Tab-separated table of N, CA and C in Angstrom:
chain	number	residue	atom	x	y	z
A	71	MET	N	10.362	-22.855	2.890
A	71	MET	CA	9.540	-21.814	3.210
A	71	MET	C	8.936	-21.785	4.522
A	72	PRO	N	9.719	-21.916	5.479
A	72	PRO	CA	9.263	-21.962	6.951
A	72	PRO	C	8.859	-20.630	7.530
A	73	GLY	N	7.786	-20.574	8.243
A	73	GLY	CA	7.435	-19.279	8.638
A	73	GLY	C	6.608	-18.263	7.793
A	74	LEU	N	6.377	-18.372	6.712
A	74	LEU	CA	5.654	-17.905	5.798
A	74	LEU	C	4.203	-17.828	6.006
A	75	PHE	N	3.874	-19.219	6.540
A	75	PHE	CA	2.383	-19.389	6.703
A	75	PHE	C	1.919	-20.018	7.855
A	76	SER	N	0.731	-19.489	8.628
A	76	SER	CA	0.371	-20.267	9.903
A	76	SER	C	0.000	-21.817	9.445
A	77	GLU	N	-0.086	-22.488	10.674
A	77	GLU	CA	-0.342	-23.989	10.430
A	77	GLU	C	-1.784	-24.142	9.748
A	78	GLU	N	-2.680	-23.182	9.974
A	78	GLU	CA	-3.927	-23.365	9.221
A	78	GLU	C	-3.887	-23.174	7.719
A	79	GLU	N	-3.119	-21.959	7.591
A	79	GLU	CA	-2.697	-21.703	6.124
A	79	GLU	C	-1.970	-22.985	5.377
A	80	GLU	N	-1.310	-23.447	5.853
A	80	GLU	CA	-0.451	-24.515	5.544
A	80	GLU	C	-1.281	-25.505	4.976
A	81	LYS	N	-2.367	-25.871	5.719
A	81	LYS	CA	-3.143	-26.898	5.403
A	81	LYS	C	-4.139	-26.812	4.286
A	82	ARG	N	-4.269	-25.458	3.950
A	82	ARG	CA	-5.177	-25.020	2.744
A	82	ARG	C	-4.464	-24.615	1.478
A	83	ILE	N	-3.200	-24.203	1.560
A	83	ILE	CA	-2.501	-23.543	0.422
A	83	ILE	C	-1.694	-24.928	-0.329
A	84	SER	N	-1.847	-24.835	-1.464
A	84	SER	CA	-1.130	-25.910	-2.226
A	84	SER	C	0.584	-25.609	-2.496
A	85	GLU	N	1.268	-26.460	-2.784
A	85	GLU	CA	2.548	-26.253	-2.878
A	85	GLU	C	2.892	-25.034	-4.034
A	86	ARG	N	2.164	-25.231	-5.060
A	86	ARG	CA	2.288	-24.132	-6.110
A	86	ARG	C	1.950	-23.115	-5.601
A	87	GLN	N	1.008	-22.803	-4.883
A	87	GLN	CA	0.520	-21.275	-4.195
A	87	GLN	C	1.738	-20.920	-3.379
A	88	LYS	N	2.169	-21.905	-2.520
A	88	LYS	CA	3.404	-21.490	-1.626
A	88	LYS	C	4.563	-20.990	-2.316
A	89	ALA	N	4.954	-21.524	-3.476
A	89	ALA	CA	6.064	-21.164	-4.422
A	89	ALA	C	5.778	-19.865	-4.992
A	90	TRP	N	4.452	-19.509	-5.474
A	90	TRP	CA	4.403	-18.275	-5.998
A	90	TRP	C	4.418	-17.045	-4.868
A	91	VAL	N	3.891	-17.388	-3.813
A	91	VAL	CA	4.138	-16.235	-2.678
A	91	VAL	C	5.536	-16.232	-2.543
A	92	ALA	N	6.321	-17.257	-2.158
A	92	ALA	CA	7.759	-17.176	-1.987
A	92	ALA	C	8.699	-16.661	-2.934
A	93	ALA	N	8.177	-16.650	-4.267
A	93	ALA	CA	9.082	-16.155	-5.426
A	93	ALA	C	9.324	-14.736	-5.350
A	94	PRO	N	10.540	-14.147	-5.616
A	94	PRO	CA	10.754	-12.719	-5.779
A	94	PRO	C	9.811	-12.238	-6.765
A	95	LYS	N	9.355	-10.899	-6.577
A	95	LYS	CA	8.527	-10.395	-7.473
A	95	LYS	C	8.922	-8.797	-7.783
A	96	THR	N	8.591	-8.352	-9.007
A	96	THR	CA	8.869	-6.937	-9.266
A	96	THR	C	7.437	-6.323	-9.598
A	97	GLU	N	7.198	-5.089	-8.883
A	97	GLU	CA	6.172	-4.212	-9.143
A	97	GLU	C	6.687	-2.970	-9.844
A	98	LEU	N	6.165	-2.813	-11.149
A	98	LEU	CA	6.460	-1.532	-11.856
A	98	LEU	C	5.507	-0.609	-12.127
A	99	HIS	N	4.354	-0.742	-11.648
A	99	HIS	CA	3.325	0.310	-11.891
A	99	HIS	C	2.418	0.171	-10.760
A	100	THR	N	2.871	0.666	-9.573
A	100	THR	CA	1.997	0.564	-8.354
A	100	THR	C	1.582	1.943	-7.845
A	101	HIS	N	0.366	2.323	-7.974
A	101	HIS	CA	-0.081	3.637	-7.617
A	101	HIS	C	-0.104	3.532	-6.042
A	102	LEU	N	0.441	4.517	-5.115
A	102	LEU	CA	0.403	4.875	-4.027
A	102	LEU	C	-1.030	4.858	-3.258
A	103	GLY	N	-1.804	5.431	-3.836
A	103	GLY	CA	-3.255	5.644	-3.522
A	103	GLY	C	-4.045	4.513	-3.745
A	104	GLY	N	-3.635	3.458	-4.393
A	104	GLY	CA	-4.263	2.371	-4.612
A	104	GLY	C	-3.863	1.395	-3.893
A	105	SER	N	-2.720	1.551	-3.112
A	105	SER	CA	-2.109	0.683	-2.101
A	105	SER	C	-2.449	0.878	-0.837
A	106	VAL	N	-3.479	1.694	-0.640
A	106	VAL	CA	-3.630	2.029	0.902
A	106	VAL	C	-4.520	0.831	1.654
A	107	ARG	N	-4.162	0.479	2.622
A	107	ARG	CA	-4.866	-0.472	3.377
A	107	ARG	C	-6.375	-0.361	3.492
A	108	MET	N	-7.196	-1.101	3.489
A	108	MET	CA	-8.600	-0.717	3.822
A	108	MET	C	-8.725	-0.342	5.061
A	109	GLU	N	-8.248	-0.711	6.203
A	109	GLU	CA	-8.444	-0.469	7.555
A	109	GLU	C	-7.931	0.863	7.606
A	110	THR	N	-6.677	1.114	7.173
A	110	THR	CA	-6.027	2.449	7.119
A	110	THR	C	-6.823	3.628	6.708
A	111	LEU	N	-7.500	3.302	5.591
A	111	LEU	CA	-8.362	4.302	4.828
A	111	LEU	C	-9.745	4.412	5.688
A	112	VAL	N	-10.124	3.575	6.192
A	112	VAL	CA	-11.184	3.845	6.999
A	112	VAL	C	-11.058	4.580	8.300
A	113	GLU	N	-9.845	4.401	8.959
A	113	GLU	CA	-9.485	4.876	10.102
A	113	GLU	C	-9.277	6.485	9.844
A	114	LEU	N	-8.456	6.727	8.679
A	114	LEU	CA	-8.264	8.057	8.370
A	114	LEU	C	-9.495	8.921	7.927
A	115	ALA	N	-10.482	8.201	7.152
A	115	ALA	CA	-11.492	8.838	6.930
A	115	ALA	C	-12.420	9.312	8.037
A	116	VAL	N	-12.864	8.414	8.902
A	116	VAL	CA	-13.501	8.484	9.999
A	116	VAL	C	-13.059	9.526	11.018
A	117	ALA	N	-11.640	9.682	11.162
A	117	ALA	CA	-11.075	10.350	12.170
A	117	ALA	C	-11.110	11.876	11.742
A	118	LYS	N	-11.434	12.014	10.333
A	118	LYS	CA	-11.740	13.308	9.522
A	118	LYS	C	-13.045	13.736	9.424
A	119	GLY	N	-13.977	12.820	10.042
A	119	GLY	CA	-15.490	13.181	10.050
A	119	GLY	C	-16.054	12.977	8.539
A	120	GLN	N	-15.333	11.954	7.759
A	120	GLN	CA	-15.829	11.698	6.358
A	120	GLN	C	-16.701	10.315	6.633
A	121	PRO	N	-17.438	10.096	5.466
A	121	PRO	CA	-18.180	8.893	5.806
A	121	PRO	C	-17.155	7.720	5.660
A	122	ARG	N	-17.695	6.503	6.126
A	122	ARG	CA	-16.879	5.429	6.333
A	122	ARG	C	-16.742	4.592	5.016
A	123	PRO	N	-15.605	4.721	4.188
A	123	PRO	CA	-15.708	4.042	2.764
A	123	PRO	C	-16.069	2.808	2.829
A	124	VAL	N	-16.780	2.139	1.820
A	124	VAL	CA	-17.109	0.922	1.707
A	124	VAL	C	-17.119	0.457	0.216
A	125	ILE	N	-16.284	-0.453	-0.152
A	125	ILE	CA	-16.133	-0.924	-1.479
A	125	ILE	C	-16.119	-2.299	-1.282
A	126	ASP	N	-17.122	-2.912	-2.172
A	126	ASP	CA	-17.460	-4.268	-2.227
A	126	ASP	C	-16.874	-4.591	-3.766
A	127	THR	N	-15.480	-4.907	-3.467
A	127	THR	CA	-14.797	-5.445	-4.583
A	127	THR	C	-15.195	-6.512	-5.477
A	128	GLN	N	-16.214	-7.370	-4.772
A	128	GLN	CA	-16.633	-8.575	-5.568
A	128	GLN	C	-17.770	-8.140	-6.488
A	129	ARG	N	-18.642	-6.995	-6.180
A	129	ARG	CA	-19.566	-6.617	-6.932
A	129	ARG	C	-19.501	-5.277	-7.630
A	130	ALA	N	-18.704	-4.643	-7.288
A	130	ALA	CA	-18.522	-3.116	-7.750
A	130	ALA	C	-18.011	-3.204	-9.320
A	131	THR	N	-18.598	-2.011	-9.941
A	131	THR	CA	-18.178	-2.010	-11.459
A	131	THR	C	-16.671	-1.344	-11.582
A	132	LEU	N	-16.089	-1.259	-12.678
A	132	LEU	CA	-14.713	-0.790	-12.859
A	132	LEU	C	-14.913	0.611	-12.551
A	133	SER	N	-15.882	1.541	-12.884
A	133	SER	CA	-15.910	2.927	-12.630
A	133	SER	C	-16.317	3.026	-10.856
A	134	GLU	N	-16.803	2.212	-10.307
A	134	GLU	CA	-17.162	2.543	-8.914
A	134	GLU	C	-15.874	2.101	-8.232
A	135	CYS	N	-14.930	1.153	-8.734
A	135	CYS	CA	-13.676	0.751	-7.873
A	135	CYS	C	-12.930	2.046	-8.073
A	136	PHE	N	-12.948	2.713	-9.191
A	136	PHE	CA	-11.970	4.035	-9.678
A	136	PHE	C	-12.402	4.962	-8.587
A	137	ASN	N	-13.561	4.873	-7.900
A	137	ASN	CA	-14.197	5.979	-6.881
A	137	ASN	C	-13.266	6.018	-5.635
A	138	ILE	N	-12.463	4.912	-5.429
A	138	ILE	CA	-11.701	4.787	-4.337
A	138	ILE	C	-10.532	5.783	-4.236
A	139	PHE	N	-10.260	6.121	-5.471
A	139	PHE	CA	-8.908	7.227	-5.468
A	139	PHE	C	-9.528	8.581	-4.960
A	140	ARG	N	-10.799	8.887	-5.080
A	140	ARG	CA	-11.380	10.191	-4.685
A	140	ARG	C	-11.269	10.102	-3.238
A	141	VAL	N	-11.734	8.858	-2.656
A	141	VAL	CA	-11.855	8.809	-1.166
A	141	VAL	C	-10.449	8.755	-0.763
A	142	VAL	N	-9.583	8.151	-1.134
A	142	VAL	CA	-8.204	8.215	-0.882
A	142	VAL	C	-7.514	9.663	-0.693
A	143	HIS	N	-7.728	10.383	-1.886
A	143	HIS	CA	-7.314	11.842	-2.068
A	143	HIS	C	-7.993	12.746	-0.779
A	144	ASP	N	-9.344	12.254	-0.407
A	144	ASP	CA	-9.898	13.231	0.621
A	144	ASP	C	-9.311	12.586	2.089
A	145	ALA	N	-9.187	11.450	2.283
A	145	ALA	CA	-8.881	11.039	3.454
A	145	ALA	C	-7.317	10.926	4.083
A	146	VAL	N	-6.544	10.995	2.989
A	146	VAL	CA	-5.246	10.842	2.929
A	146	VAL	C	-4.769	12.387	2.711
A	147	ASN	N	-4.618	13.473	3.713
A	147	ASN	CA	-4.304	14.744	3.208
A	147	ASN	C	-3.413	15.354	4.128
A	148	THR	N	-2.472	14.683	4.864
A	148	THR	CA	-1.529	15.545	5.659
A	148	THR	C	-0.132	14.450	5.570
A	149	SER	N	1.098	15.189	5.812
A	149	SER	CA	2.326	14.638	5.741
A	149	SER	C	2.262	13.356	6.427
A	150	ALA	N	1.599	13.326	7.874
A	150	ALA	CA	1.618	12.116	8.497
A	150	ALA	C	0.902	10.903	7.843
A	151	ASP	N	-0.152	11.276	7.211
A	151	ASP	CA	-0.900	10.298	6.426
A	151	ASP	C	-0.042	9.733	5.269
A	152	ILE	N	0.605	10.661	4.430
A	152	ILE	CA	1.376	10.191	3.438
A	152	ILE	C	2.497	9.264	3.954
A	153	ALA	N	3.145	9.679	4.955
A	153	ALA	CA	4.184	8.828	5.424
A	153	ALA	C	3.778	7.519	5.963
A	154	ARG	N	2.527	7.407	6.531
A	154	ARG	CA	1.958	6.305	6.961
A	154	ARG	C	1.467	5.227	5.611
A	155	ILE	N	0.913	5.756	4.952
A	155	ILE	CA	0.619	4.843	3.642
A	155	ILE	C	1.758	4.386	3.096
A	156	THR	N	2.867	5.200	2.851
A	156	THR	CA	3.838	4.866	2.197
A	156	THR	C	4.604	3.714	2.973
A	157	ARG	N	4.723	3.976	4.202
A	157	ARG	CA	5.415	2.726	4.998
A	157	ARG	C	4.636	1.468	4.935
A	158	GLU	N	3.417	1.740	5.212
A	158	GLU	CA	2.635	0.339	4.986
A	158	GLU	C	2.621	-0.326	3.629
A	159	ALA	N	2.539	0.463	2.550
A	159	ALA	CA	2.537	-0.035	1.282
A	159	ALA	C	4.014	-0.848	1.082
A	160	VAL	N	5.132	-0.264	1.427
A	160	VAL	CA	6.442	-0.727	1.190
A	160	VAL	C	6.477	-1.896	1.922
A	161	CYS	N	5.959	-2.086	3.261
A	161	CYS	CA	5.989	-3.267	4.136
A	161	CYS	C	5.056	-4.409	3.495
A	162	ASP	N	3.876	-3.891	3.112
A	162	ASP	CA	3.206	-5.080	2.464
A	162	ASP	C	3.637	-5.562	1.226
A	163	PHE	N	4.181	-4.863	0.354
A	163	PHE	CA	4.967	-5.561	-0.819
A	163	PHE	C	6.084	-6.141	-0.389
A	164	ALA	N	6.875	-5.773	0.459
A	164	ALA	CA	8.107	-6.831	1.085
A	164	ALA	C	7.456	-8.088	1.175
A	165	ALA	N	6.479	-7.961	2.166
A	165	ALA	CA	5.887	-9.150	2.862
A	165	ALA	C	5.327	-10.250	1.613
A	166	ASP	N	4.885	-9.550	0.577
A	166	ASP	CA	4.539	-10.296	-0.570
A	166	ASP	C	5.545	-10.894	-1.528
A	167	GLY	N	6.815	-10.566	-0.957
A	167	GLY	CA	7.964	-11.236	-1.779
A	167	GLY	C	8.333	-10.242	-2.944
A	168	VAL	N	7.863	-8.847	-2.910
A	168	VAL	CA	8.319	-7.858	-3.755
A	168	VAL	C	9.989	-7.514	-3.550
A	169	LYS	N	10.515	-7.606	-4.610
A	169	LYS	CA	12.039	-6.998	-4.413
A	169	LYS	C	12.358	-5.732	-4.982
A	170	TYR	N	11.664	-5.550	-6.015
A	170	TYR	CA	11.798	-3.973	-6.654
A	170	TYR	C	10.367	-3.475	-6.697
A	171	LEU	N	10.183	-2.356	-6.159
A	171	LEU	CA	8.853	-1.745	-6.106
A	171	LEU	C	9.010	-0.239	-6.914
A	172	GLU	N	8.146	0.123	-7.709
A	172	GLU	CA	8.011	1.334	-8.348
A	172	GLU	C	6.719	1.987	-7.880
A	173	LEU	N	6.627	2.860	-7.008
A	173	LEU	CA	5.615	3.460	-6.541
A	173	LEU	C	5.159	4.697	-7.509
A	174	ARG	N	4.169	5.047	-7.887
A	174	ARG	CA	3.648	6.195	-8.712
A	174	ARG	C	2.646	7.061	-7.799
A	175	THR	N	3.005	8.349	-7.653
A	175	THR	CA	2.106	9.158	-6.955
A	175	THR	C	2.090	10.292	-7.616
A	176	THR	N	1.129	11.435	-7.492
A	176	THR	CA	1.122	12.858	-7.879
A	176	THR	C	1.279	13.582	-6.775
A	177	PRO	N	2.500	14.243	-6.695
A	177	PRO	CA	2.694	15.348	-5.532
A	177	PRO	C	1.671	16.351	-5.489
A	178	ARG	N	1.316	16.531	-4.453
A	178	ARG	CA	0.224	17.659	-4.115
A	178	ARG	C	0.268	18.505	-2.791
A	179	LEU	N	-0.457	19.614	-2.873
A	179	LEU	CA	-0.434	20.533	-1.734
A	179	LEU	C	-1.238	19.616	-0.678
A	180	LEU	N	-0.872	19.899	0.455
A	180	LEU	CA	-1.628	18.753	1.639
A	180	LEU	C	-2.348	19.822	2.603
A	181	ALA	N	-3.370	19.198	3.431
A	181	ALA	CA	-4.156	20.034	4.138
A	181	ALA	C	-3.027	20.798	5.453
A	182	ASP	N	-1.866	20.003	5.706
A	182	ASP	CA	-0.937	20.695	6.643
A	182	ASP	C	-0.091	21.797	6.172
A	183	GLY	N	-0.318	22.146	5.155
A	183	GLY	CA	0.527	23.170	4.479
A	183	GLY	C	1.774	22.650	3.753
A	184	ALA	N	2.012	21.199	3.685
A	184	ALA	CA	3.139	20.722	2.957
A	184	ALA	C	2.957	20.902	1.553
A	185	SER	N	3.896	21.611	0.748
A	185	SER	CA	3.910	21.970	-0.658
A	185	SER	C	4.116	20.431	-1.411
A	186	ALA	N	3.841	20.385	-2.823
A	186	ALA	CA	4.073	19.230	-3.428
A	186	ALA	C	5.437	18.642	-3.488
A	187	SER	N	6.475	19.613	-3.380
A	187	SER	CA	7.751	19.170	-3.057
A	187	SER	C	8.008	18.480	-1.782
A	188	ASP	N	7.429	19.031	-0.695
A	188	ASP	CA	7.414	18.487	0.676
A	188	ASP	C	6.725	16.907	0.498
A	189	TYR	N	5.589	17.001	-0.184
A	189	TYR	CA	4.991	15.680	-0.269
A	189	TYR	C	5.950	14.579	-0.924
A	190	LEU	N	6.623	14.823	-1.973
A	190	LEU	CA	7.514	13.715	-2.532
A	190	LEU	C	8.572	13.608	-1.529
A	191	GLU	N	9.071	14.348	-0.605
A	191	GLU	CA	10.174	14.048	0.232
A	191	GLU	C	9.637	13.435	1.187
A	192	VAL	N	8.253	13.436	1.691
A	192	VAL	CA	7.682	12.464	2.913
A	192	VAL	C	7.862	11.016	2.046
A	193	VAL	N	7.349	10.941	0.892
A	193	VAL	CA	7.089	9.545	0.286
A	193	VAL	C	8.561	8.898	0.147
A	194	LEU	N	9.616	9.756	-0.404
A	194	LEU	CA	10.753	9.245	-0.600
A	194	LEU	C	11.390	8.800	0.875
A	195	ASP	N	11.518	9.709	1.865
A	195	ASP	CA	11.843	9.479	3.220
A	195	ASP	C	11.072	8.396	4.056
A	196	SER	N	9.949	8.283	3.793
A	196	SER	CA	8.855	7.034	4.457
A	196	SER	C	9.479	5.729	3.728
A	197	ALA	N	9.756	5.546	2.517
A	197	ALA	CA	10.060	4.614	1.834
A	197	ALA	C	11.325	4.058	2.463
A	198	ARG	N	12.485	4.994	2.527
A	198	ARG	CA	13.807	4.717	2.867
A	198	ARG	C	13.785	4.366	4.389
A	199	ARG	N	12.885	4.973	5.217
A	199	ARG	CA	12.944	4.515	6.541
A	199	ARG	C	12.187	3.176	6.585
A	200	ALA	N	11.207	2.954	6.211
A	200	ALA	CA	10.645	1.689	6.254
A	200	ALA	C	11.496	0.577	5.946
A	201	VAL	N	12.321	0.539	4.702
A	201	VAL	CA	13.227	-0.477	4.354
A	201	VAL	C	14.205	-0.571	5.412
A	202	HIS	N	14.800	0.655	5.779
A	202	HIS	CA	15.935	0.687	6.926
A	202	HIS	C	15.687	0.091	8.208
A	203	GLU	N	14.340	0.685	8.930
A	203	GLU	CA	13.824	0.276	10.080
A	203	GLU	C	13.206	-1.012	10.169
A	204	GLU	N	12.716	-1.604	9.095
A	204	GLU	CA	12.056	-2.991	8.945
A	204	GLU	C	13.243	-4.024	8.684
A	205	LYS	N	14.182	-3.592	8.031
A	205	LYS	CA	15.287	-4.331	7.584
A	205	LYS	C	14.736	-5.284	6.334
A	206	LEU	N	13.980	-4.433	5.502
A	206	LEU	CA	13.089	-5.282	4.408
A	206	LEU	C	14.009	-5.360	3.138
A	207	ASP	N	14.031	-6.479	2.516
A	207	ASP	CA	14.748	-6.687	1.434
A	207	ASP	C	13.908	-6.305	-0.070
A	208	ILE	N	13.975	-5.060	-0.033
A	208	ILE	CA	13.212	-4.494	-1.150
A	208	ILE	C	13.784	-3.076	-1.546
A	209	ALA	N	13.947	-2.833	-2.739
A	209	ALA	CA	14.329	-1.781	-3.218
A	209	ALA	C	13.091	-0.819	-3.793
A	210	VAL	N	13.032	0.217	-3.547
A	210	VAL	CA	11.786	1.244	-3.978
A	210	VAL	C	12.223	2.523	-4.616
A	211	GLY	N	11.499	2.622	-5.866
A	211	GLY	CA	11.728	3.814	-6.680
A	211	GLY	C	10.528	4.496	-6.568
A	212	VAL	N	10.224	5.728	-6.767
A	212	VAL	CA	9.199	6.710	-6.886
A	212	VAL	C	9.293	7.382	-8.022
A	213	LEU	N	8.090	7.177	-8.837
A	213	LEU	CA	7.816	8.135	-10.041
A	213	LEU	C	6.786	9.088	-10.026
């Protein structure tokens, strides 16, 4: 598994953990809105004049954790935003060793005038482009 871990990580991670990370995986129920990188969500929200989202995943209740979907819905509201979070999600899952990913999302009207059909096309195209351009070893389906 050369190259998967930095030298510092190599010292801290057990062989069992290394094998788990390197093992091929399948994700069959992944919500696109729940796969947004926190730094991306913060950047998009702040750029749109929304409050900086803060989620304490160590102390939040389950219902508080579900509030993140409302924040994502408000901050991720253009075709460019959808393209970005789709690409990042595909890249992140591929980096985690996922070989087959099923993304779930609800197509909707976007602030830039994109229709629900356009939304779906952006997700499909962004996933295909990420796999092709980054030469990722992952297959992506969208539900």
